[in-house]
XYZ file of C-alpha atoms in Angstrom:
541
model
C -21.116 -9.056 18.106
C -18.610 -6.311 17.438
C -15.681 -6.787 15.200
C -13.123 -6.913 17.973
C -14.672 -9.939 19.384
C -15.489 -11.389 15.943
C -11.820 -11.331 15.194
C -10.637 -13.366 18.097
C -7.159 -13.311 19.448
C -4.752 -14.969 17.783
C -2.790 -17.423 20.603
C 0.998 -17.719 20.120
C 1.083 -21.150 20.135
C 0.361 -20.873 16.617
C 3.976 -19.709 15.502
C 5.796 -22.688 14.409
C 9.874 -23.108 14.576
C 11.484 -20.170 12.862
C 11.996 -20.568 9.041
C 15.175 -19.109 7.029
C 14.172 -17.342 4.458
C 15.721 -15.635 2.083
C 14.835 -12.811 -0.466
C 16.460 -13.468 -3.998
C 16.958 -11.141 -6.926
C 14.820 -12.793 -9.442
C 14.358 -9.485 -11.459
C 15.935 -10.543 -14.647
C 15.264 -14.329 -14.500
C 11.297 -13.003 -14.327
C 11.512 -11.062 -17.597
C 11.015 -7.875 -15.542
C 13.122 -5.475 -17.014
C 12.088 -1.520 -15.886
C 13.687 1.637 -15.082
C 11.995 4.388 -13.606
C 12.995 7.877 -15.106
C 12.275 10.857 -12.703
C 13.056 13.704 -15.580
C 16.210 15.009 -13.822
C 17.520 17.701 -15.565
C 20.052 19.334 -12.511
C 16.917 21.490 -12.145
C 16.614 19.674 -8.782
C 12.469 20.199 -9.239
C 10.377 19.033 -5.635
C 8.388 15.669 -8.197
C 11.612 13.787 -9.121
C 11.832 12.756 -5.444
C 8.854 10.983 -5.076
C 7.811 8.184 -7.738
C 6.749 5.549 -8.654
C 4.807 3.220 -7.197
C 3.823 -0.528 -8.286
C 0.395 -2.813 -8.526
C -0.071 -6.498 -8.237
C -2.981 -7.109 -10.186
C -5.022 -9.531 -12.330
C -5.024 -7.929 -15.120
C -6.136 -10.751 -17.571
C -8.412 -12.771 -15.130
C -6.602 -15.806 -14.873
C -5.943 -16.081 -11.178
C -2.390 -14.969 -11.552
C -0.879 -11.735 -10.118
C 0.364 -9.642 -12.756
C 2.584 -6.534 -12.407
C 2.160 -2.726 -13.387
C 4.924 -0.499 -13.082
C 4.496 3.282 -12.755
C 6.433 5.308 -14.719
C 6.773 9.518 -14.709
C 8.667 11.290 -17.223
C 10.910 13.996 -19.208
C 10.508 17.287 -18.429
C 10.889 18.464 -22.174
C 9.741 15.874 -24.786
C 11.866 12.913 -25.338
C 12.023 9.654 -27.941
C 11.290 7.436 -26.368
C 8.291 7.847 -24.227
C 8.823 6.748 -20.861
C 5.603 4.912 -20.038
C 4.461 2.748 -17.995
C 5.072 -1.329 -18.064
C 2.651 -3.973 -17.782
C 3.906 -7.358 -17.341
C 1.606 -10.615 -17.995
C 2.183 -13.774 -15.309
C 3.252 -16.347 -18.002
C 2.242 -18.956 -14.547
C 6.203 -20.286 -14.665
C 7.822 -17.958 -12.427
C 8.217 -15.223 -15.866
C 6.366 -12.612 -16.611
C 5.993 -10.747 -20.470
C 5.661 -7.497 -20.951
C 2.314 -6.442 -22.417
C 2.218 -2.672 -22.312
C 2.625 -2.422 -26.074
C -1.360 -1.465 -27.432
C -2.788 -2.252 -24.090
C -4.355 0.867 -22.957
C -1.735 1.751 -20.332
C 0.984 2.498 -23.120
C 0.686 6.376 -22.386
C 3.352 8.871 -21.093
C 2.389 10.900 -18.186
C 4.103 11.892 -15.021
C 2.744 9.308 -12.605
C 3.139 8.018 -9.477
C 0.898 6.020 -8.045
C -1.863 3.653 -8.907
C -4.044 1.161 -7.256
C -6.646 -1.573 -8.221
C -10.295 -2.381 -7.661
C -13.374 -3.944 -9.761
C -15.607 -0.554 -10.018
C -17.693 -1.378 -11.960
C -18.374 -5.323 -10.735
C -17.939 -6.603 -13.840
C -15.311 -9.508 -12.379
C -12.017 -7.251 -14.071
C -10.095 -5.377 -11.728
C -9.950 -1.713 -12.894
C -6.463 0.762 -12.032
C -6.485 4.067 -11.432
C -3.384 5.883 -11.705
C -2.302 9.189 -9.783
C -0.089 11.653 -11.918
C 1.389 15.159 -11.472
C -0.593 16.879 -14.112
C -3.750 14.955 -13.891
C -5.181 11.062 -12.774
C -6.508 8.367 -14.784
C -9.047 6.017 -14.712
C -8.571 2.819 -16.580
C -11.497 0.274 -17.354
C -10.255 -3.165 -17.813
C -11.811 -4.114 -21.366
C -10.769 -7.920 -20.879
C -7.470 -10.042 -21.880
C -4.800 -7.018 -20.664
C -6.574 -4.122 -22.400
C -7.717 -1.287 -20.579
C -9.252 2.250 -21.964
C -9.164 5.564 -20.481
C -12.612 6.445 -18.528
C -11.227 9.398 -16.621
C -13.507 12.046 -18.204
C -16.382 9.756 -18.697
C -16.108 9.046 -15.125
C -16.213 12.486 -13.999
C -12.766 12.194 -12.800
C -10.887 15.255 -12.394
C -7.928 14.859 -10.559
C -4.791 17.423 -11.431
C -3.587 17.986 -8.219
C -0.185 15.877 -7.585
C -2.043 13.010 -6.584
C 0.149 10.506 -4.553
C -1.085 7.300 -3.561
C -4.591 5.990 -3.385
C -7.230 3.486 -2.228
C -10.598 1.604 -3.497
C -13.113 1.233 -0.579
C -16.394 1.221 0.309
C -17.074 3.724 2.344
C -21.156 3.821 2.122
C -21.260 -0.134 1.594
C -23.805 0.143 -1.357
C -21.411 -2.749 -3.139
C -19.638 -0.249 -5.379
C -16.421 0.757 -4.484
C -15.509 4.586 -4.278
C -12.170 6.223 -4.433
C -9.831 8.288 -2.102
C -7.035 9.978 -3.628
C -4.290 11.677 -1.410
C -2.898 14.864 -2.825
C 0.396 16.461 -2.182
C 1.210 20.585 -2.842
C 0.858 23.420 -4.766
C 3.798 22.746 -6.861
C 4.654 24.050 -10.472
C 7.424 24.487 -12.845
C 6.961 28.104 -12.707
C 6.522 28.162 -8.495
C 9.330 26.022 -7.681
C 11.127 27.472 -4.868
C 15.241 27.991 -3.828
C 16.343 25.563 -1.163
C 19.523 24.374 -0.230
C 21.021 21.587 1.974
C 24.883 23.774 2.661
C 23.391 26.897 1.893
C 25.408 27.202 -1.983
C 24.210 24.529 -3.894
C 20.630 23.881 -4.626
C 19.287 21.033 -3.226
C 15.541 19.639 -3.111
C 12.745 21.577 -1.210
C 11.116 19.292 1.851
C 7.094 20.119 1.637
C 6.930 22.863 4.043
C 7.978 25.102 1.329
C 4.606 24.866 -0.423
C 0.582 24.869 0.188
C -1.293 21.623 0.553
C -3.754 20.421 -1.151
C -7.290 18.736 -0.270
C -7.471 14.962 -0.674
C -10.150 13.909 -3.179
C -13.153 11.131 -1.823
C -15.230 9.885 -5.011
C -18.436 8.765 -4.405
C -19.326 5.483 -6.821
C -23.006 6.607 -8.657
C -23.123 2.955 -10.752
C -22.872 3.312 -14.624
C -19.335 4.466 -14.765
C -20.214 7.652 -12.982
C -18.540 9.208 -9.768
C -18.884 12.184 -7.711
C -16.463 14.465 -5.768
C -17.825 13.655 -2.911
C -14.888 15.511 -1.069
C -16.665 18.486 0.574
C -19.791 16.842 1.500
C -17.780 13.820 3.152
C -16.207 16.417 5.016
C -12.218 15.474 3.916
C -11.397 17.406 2.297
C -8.989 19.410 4.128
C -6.605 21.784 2.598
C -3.816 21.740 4.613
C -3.057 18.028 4.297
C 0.098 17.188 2.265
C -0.512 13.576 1.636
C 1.881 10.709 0.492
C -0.259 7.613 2.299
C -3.213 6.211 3.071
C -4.856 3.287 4.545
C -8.293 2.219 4.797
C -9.258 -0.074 7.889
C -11.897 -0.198 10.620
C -10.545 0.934 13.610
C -12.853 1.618 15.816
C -14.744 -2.200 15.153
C -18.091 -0.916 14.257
C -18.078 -2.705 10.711
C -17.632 0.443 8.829
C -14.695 1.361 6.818
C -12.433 4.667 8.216
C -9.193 6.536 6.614
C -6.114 7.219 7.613
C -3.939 9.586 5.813
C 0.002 10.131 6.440
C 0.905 13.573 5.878
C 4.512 15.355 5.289
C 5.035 17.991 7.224
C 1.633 18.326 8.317
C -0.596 16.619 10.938
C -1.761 12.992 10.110
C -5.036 12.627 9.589
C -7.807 10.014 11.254
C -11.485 10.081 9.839
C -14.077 8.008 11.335
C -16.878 6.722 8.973
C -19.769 8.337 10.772
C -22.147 5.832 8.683
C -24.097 8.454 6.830
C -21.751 9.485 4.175
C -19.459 11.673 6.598
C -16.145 11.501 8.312
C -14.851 13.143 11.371
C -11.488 13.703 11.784
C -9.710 12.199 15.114
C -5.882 12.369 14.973
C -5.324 14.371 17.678
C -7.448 13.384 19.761
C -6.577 9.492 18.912
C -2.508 10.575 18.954
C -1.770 9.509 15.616
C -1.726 13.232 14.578
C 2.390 13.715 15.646
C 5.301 12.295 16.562
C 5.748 11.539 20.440
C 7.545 14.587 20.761
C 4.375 16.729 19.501
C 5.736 17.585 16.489
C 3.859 16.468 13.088
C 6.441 14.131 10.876
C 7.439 13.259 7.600
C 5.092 11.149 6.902
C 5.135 8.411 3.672
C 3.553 5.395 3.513
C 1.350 3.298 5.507
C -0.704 -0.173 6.454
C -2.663 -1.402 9.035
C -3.471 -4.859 10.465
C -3.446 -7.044 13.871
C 0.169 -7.580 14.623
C -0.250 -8.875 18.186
C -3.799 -10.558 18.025
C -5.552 -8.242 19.903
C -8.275 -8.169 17.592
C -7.829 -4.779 17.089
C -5.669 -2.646 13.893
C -3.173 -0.926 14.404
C -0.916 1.714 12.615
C 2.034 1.617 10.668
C 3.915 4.753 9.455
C 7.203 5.131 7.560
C 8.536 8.557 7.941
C 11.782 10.793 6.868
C 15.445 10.203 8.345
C 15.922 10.992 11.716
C 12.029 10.456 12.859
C 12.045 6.678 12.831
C 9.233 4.066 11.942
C 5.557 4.693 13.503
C 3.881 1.541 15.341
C 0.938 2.879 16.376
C -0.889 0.130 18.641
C -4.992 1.094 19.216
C -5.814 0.740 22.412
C -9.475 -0.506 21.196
C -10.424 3.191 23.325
C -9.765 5.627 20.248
C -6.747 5.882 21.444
C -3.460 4.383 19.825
C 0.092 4.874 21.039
C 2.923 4.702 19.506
C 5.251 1.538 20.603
C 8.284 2.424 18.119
C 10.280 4.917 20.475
C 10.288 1.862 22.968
C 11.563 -0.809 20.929
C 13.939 -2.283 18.929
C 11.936 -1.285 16.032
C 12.127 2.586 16.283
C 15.828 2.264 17.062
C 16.611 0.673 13.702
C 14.852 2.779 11.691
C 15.827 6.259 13.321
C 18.249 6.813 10.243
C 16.342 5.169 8.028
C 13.828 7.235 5.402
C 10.869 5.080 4.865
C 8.331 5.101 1.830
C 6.860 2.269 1.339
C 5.896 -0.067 4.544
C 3.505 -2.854 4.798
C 2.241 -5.799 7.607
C 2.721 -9.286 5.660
C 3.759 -12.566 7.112
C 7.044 -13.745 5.389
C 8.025 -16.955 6.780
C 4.428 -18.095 7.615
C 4.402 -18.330 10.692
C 0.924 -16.867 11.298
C 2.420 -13.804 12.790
C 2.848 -10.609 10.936
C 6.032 -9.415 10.005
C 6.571 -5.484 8.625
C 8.733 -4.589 5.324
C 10.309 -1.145 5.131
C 11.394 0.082 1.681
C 13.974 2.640 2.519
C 15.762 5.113 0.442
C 16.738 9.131 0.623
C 15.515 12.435 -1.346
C 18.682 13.942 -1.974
C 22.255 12.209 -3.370
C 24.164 15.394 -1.545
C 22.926 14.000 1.962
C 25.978 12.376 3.274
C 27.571 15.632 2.784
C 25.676 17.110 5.217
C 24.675 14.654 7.287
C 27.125 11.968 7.225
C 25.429 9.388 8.944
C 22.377 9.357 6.664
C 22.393 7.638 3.269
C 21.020 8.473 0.171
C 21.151 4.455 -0.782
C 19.540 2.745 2.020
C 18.755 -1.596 2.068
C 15.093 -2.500 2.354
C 14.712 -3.655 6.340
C 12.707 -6.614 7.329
C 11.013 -6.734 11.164
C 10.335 -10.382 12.262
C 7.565 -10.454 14.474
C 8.640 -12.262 17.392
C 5.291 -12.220 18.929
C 4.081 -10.662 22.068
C 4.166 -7.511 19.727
C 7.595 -7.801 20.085
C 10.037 -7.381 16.604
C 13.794 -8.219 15.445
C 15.628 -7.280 12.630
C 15.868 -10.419 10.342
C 18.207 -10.486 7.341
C 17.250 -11.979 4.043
C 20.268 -12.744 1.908
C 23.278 -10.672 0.055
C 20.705 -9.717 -2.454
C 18.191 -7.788 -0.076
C 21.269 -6.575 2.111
C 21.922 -4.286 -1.229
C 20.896 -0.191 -0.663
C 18.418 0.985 -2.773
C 16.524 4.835 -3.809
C 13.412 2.565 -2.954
C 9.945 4.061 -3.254
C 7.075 1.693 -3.718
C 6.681 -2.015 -2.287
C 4.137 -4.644 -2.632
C 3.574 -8.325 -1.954
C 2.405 -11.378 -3.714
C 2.664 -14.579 -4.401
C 3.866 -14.375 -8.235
C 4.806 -17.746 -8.133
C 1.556 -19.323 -6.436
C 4.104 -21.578 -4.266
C 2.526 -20.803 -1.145
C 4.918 -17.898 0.379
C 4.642 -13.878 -0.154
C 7.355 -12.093 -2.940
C 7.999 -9.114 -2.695
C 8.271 -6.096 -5.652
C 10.327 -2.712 -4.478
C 10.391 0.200 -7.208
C 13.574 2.412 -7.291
C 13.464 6.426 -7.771
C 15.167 7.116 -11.100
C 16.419 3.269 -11.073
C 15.146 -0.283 -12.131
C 12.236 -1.759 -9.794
C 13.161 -5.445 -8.099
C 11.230 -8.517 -8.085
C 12.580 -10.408 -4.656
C 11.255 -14.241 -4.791
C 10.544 -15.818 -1.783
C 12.638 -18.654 -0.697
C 11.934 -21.005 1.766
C 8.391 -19.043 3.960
C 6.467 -21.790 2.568
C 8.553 -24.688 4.521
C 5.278 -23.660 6.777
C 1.617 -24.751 5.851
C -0.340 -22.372 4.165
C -3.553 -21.297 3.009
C -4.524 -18.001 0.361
C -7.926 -17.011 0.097
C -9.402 -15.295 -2.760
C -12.830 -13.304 -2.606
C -15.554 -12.164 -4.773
C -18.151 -10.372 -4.013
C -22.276 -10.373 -5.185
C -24.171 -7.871 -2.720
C -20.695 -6.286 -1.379
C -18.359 -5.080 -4.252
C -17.121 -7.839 -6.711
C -13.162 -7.387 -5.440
C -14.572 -7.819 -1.676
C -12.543 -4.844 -0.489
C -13.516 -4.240 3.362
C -14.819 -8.357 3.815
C -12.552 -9.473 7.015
C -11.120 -13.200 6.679
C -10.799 -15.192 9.743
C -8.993 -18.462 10.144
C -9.489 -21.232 12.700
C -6.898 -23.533 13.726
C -6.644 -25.726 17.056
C -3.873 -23.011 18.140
C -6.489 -20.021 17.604
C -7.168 -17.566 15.227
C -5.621 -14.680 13.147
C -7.977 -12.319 10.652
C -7.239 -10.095 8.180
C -8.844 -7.060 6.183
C -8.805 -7.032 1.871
C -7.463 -3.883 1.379
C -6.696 -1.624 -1.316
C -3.943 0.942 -1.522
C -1.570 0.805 1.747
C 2.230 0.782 1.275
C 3.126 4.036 -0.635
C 1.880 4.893 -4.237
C 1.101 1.174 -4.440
C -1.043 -1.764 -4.009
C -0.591 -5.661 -2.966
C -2.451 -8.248 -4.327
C -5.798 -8.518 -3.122
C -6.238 -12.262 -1.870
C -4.777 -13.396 1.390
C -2.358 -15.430 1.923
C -1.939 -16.530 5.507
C 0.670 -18.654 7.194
C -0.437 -21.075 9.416
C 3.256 -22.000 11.811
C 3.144 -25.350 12.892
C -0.521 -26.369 12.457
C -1.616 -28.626 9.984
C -5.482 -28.417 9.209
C -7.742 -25.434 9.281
C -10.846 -26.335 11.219
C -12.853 -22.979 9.474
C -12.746 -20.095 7.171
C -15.029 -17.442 7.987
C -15.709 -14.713 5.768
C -17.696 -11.087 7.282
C -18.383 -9.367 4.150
C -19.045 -5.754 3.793
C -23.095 -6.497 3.129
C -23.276 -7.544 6.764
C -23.433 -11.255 5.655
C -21.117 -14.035 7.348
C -20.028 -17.234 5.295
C -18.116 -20.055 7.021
C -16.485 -23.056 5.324
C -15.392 -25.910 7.723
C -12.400 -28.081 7.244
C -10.818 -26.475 3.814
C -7.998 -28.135 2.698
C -4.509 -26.325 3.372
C -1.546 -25.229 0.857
C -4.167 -24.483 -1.626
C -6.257 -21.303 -2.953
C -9.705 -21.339 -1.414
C -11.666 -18.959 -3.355
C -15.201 -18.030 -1.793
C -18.199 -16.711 -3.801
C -20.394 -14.307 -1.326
C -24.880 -15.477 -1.459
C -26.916 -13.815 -3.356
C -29.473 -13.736 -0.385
């Protein structure tokens, strides 16, 4: 039975009566209290544009999602160190901030990071991308983590961007893909200029790419660069996203990468430790005028139960959102140019975007997190903002989506960067976090997407990798199903949590959860009870 089939279509009469929801500014009630420095110094240098990203995490292995905030830095020594924050769940709705002798206390110019259990030792690990070099953290136990990078064989000092656990040769440890921007430097930075006068900040076709990295999991704490050999390693990409889902529905795990500037990029697992790269051919490569995009960040997921992923791409001002929908042929097209979503993005510059279902509903909604490079942008182009609002797609089903609003507070423009989703409060409906460039990050509660019933499931692994990144979760209701992917990375520069949380609309009972894990085995638990975490434990044998 192929994936497609496996993952059944999901029938609209599972959408219940529309919920309000709104999105509240819970930042300082939470204890969150972070401001992302980008080293400005008038300089106007192509990295200040681009961080940071954020993680929902464990981080102390108490079931809660906790929060890492990535921080870059001063370009000339400063007291005091901008670093990083890690915040504990304190399981009320308020989080503490824990960076202080934790591991991650250390200055660096970073800008992405995402989570996985490497090592299957039941701690989720973070690795952490960085201008002048990425780190590898283990996760010692009780919020301390210690730097593995060289021990690992990690060597990573090529503006890394965002990346992504996976398992791309399902042997139950989880490798690594790392997207890489361009050949930048202090001493190469180039002249640009928005009026032609002053100087403004370069876009990427200024510089040289530079090859994503693919590390190959050996066990013991070891990886490879299994880059070349996996044949992805292609040195023209200038990468900002990437997203790790099975598109083609033969059980194995493919990558897609969004690139600035430069072609996106497709690879098909070929199942013996190689990719091939299908972009064009698939048309996910450009725009639908033929001409390759700004590319940022990226998801994938089911939106209109077709049993089949699709793509979605945030790109620069002017270029509007990317729905690809696959065509379950190879072939996706994009549906954004036709709709009401690619009309109210057009203006919009989009980092981080994500699938998630906000009002439960059991249809998948899409978050934008939108914000410009340059503060001189209006001048030029008057009808483009440098502070843009975060935009939230309702999925109206059919494959159809409307603008929703979410309260004053979400209505408010922000230099946004990274996004992810959790539920930080465990009452049953996805938050939402939202980094600023150069500005404080946002924690957005949820209010009122759990007036629907409700069900999160939370994985771990024994044959497959202990995180279960790459099992697909499929629920059964009398109205259908819906199925989902755990996935690490997506978004831009940052990582949701990984359980799922899915909203079940106006049913009331689950009738099964079924669980295809990476090691080929299939688990099914009949009649769980709803509004509750279900957490699953794959057999030994």
């Amino acid at each position: 039975m192929t994936r497609a089939l496996w993952a059944a279509a999901l029938l609209p009469a599972l959408a219940g009566a529309p919920s309000t929801v709104t999105f509240t500014d819970a930042t300082k009630a939470s204890g969150i209290a972070f401001t992302h420095n980008n080293g400005k110094s008038g300089k106007k240098w192509l990295p200040e544009t681009l961080g940071s990203g954020c993680v929902f995490f464990d981080a102390d292995g108490d079931g809660w999602p906790d929060v890492l905030l990535i921080n870059s830095k001063s370009w000339t020594p400063r007291t005091p160190k901008s670093l990083h924050r890690l915040y504990r769940n304190n399981r009320n709705g308020t989080f503490t901030d824990i960076t202080a002798g934790s591991g991650l206390d250390v200055e660096m110019y970073g800008l992405g990071a995402a989570s996985g259990d490497f090592d299957n030792d039941g701690r989720e690990d973070v690795y952490i991308t960085a201008l002048e070099g990425d780190r590898l953290f283990h996760n010692e136990g009780n919020g301390k983590f210690k730097d593995v990078t060289a021990a690992a064989g990690i060597q990573n000092a090529n503006f890394g961007t965002s990346a992504a656990w996976l398992d791309y040769d399902r042997d139950g440890k989880l490798d690594l893909f790392v997207a890489n921007y361009v050949q930048w430097s202090p001493k190469n930075d180039l002249w640009c200029s928005l009026d032609g006068a002053a100087k403004s900040y370069c876009t990427p076709e200024s510089y040289k790419g530079v090859a994503p990295k693919l590390y190959r999991n050996l066990g013991a704490g070891k990886f490879e660069d299994a880059s070349q050999k996996a044949q992805v390693a292609d040195g023209r990409s200038k990468s900002l996203g990437v997203t790790v889902f099975d598109y083609d529905s033969d059980g194995w795990p493919d990558i897609f990468v969004a690139n600035d500037t430069q072609p996106n990029k497709l690879y098909r697992n070929n199942r013996n430790g190689t990719f091939s790269e299908n972009g064009l051919t698939a048309g996910v490569a450009f725009g639908e005028d033929g001409v390759a995009r700004g590319a940022m960040g990226t998801d994938a997921a089911d939106f209109d139960g077709s049993g089949r992923p699709h793509l979605l791409v945030g790109n620069f001002s002017n270029q509007m959102l990317g729905l690809y929908r696959n065509e379950g042929n190879g072939l996706f097209v994009d549906e954004a140019p036709r709709s009401n979503l690619g009309r109210a993005t057009l203006l919009n510059l989009t980092f981080a975007t994500f699938f998630f279902d906000f009002d439960n509903d059991g249809l998948l909604d899409i978050f934008c997190a939108n914000g410009h490079l340059d503060p001189e942008i209006e001048r030029v182009q008057p009808k483009v903002k440098y502070r843009q609002p975060p935009a939230l797609f309702h999925n109206a089903g059919k494959g159809r989506y409307e603008q929703a609003s979410a309260g004053n507070d979400f209505a408010k423009p922000l230099v946004a960067r990274g996004g992810a989703y959790a539920d930080y409060d465990r009452d049953g409906d996805l938050d939402l976090l939202v980094t600023n460039n150069d500005g404080p990050a946002v924690l957005f509660r949820n209010d009122g997407g759990n007036r629907n019933p409700w069900i999160r499931v939370k994985l771990s692994g024994t044959r497959s990798n202990r995180s279960g990144i790459g099992a697909q979760v499929r629920i059964e209701t009398a109205a259908g199903v819906q199925w989902r992917t755990v996935h690490s990375g997506s978004s831009y520069c940052s990582q949701s949590e990984l359980p799922l949380l899915f909203g079940l609309g106006a049913q009331s009972q689950v009738a099964a959860v079924e669980v295809r894990w990476p090691s080929g085995a299939t688990q099914r638990i009949a009649n769980p009870k709803i509004n509750q975490t279900l957490e699953i434990t794959e057999p030994k044998s």
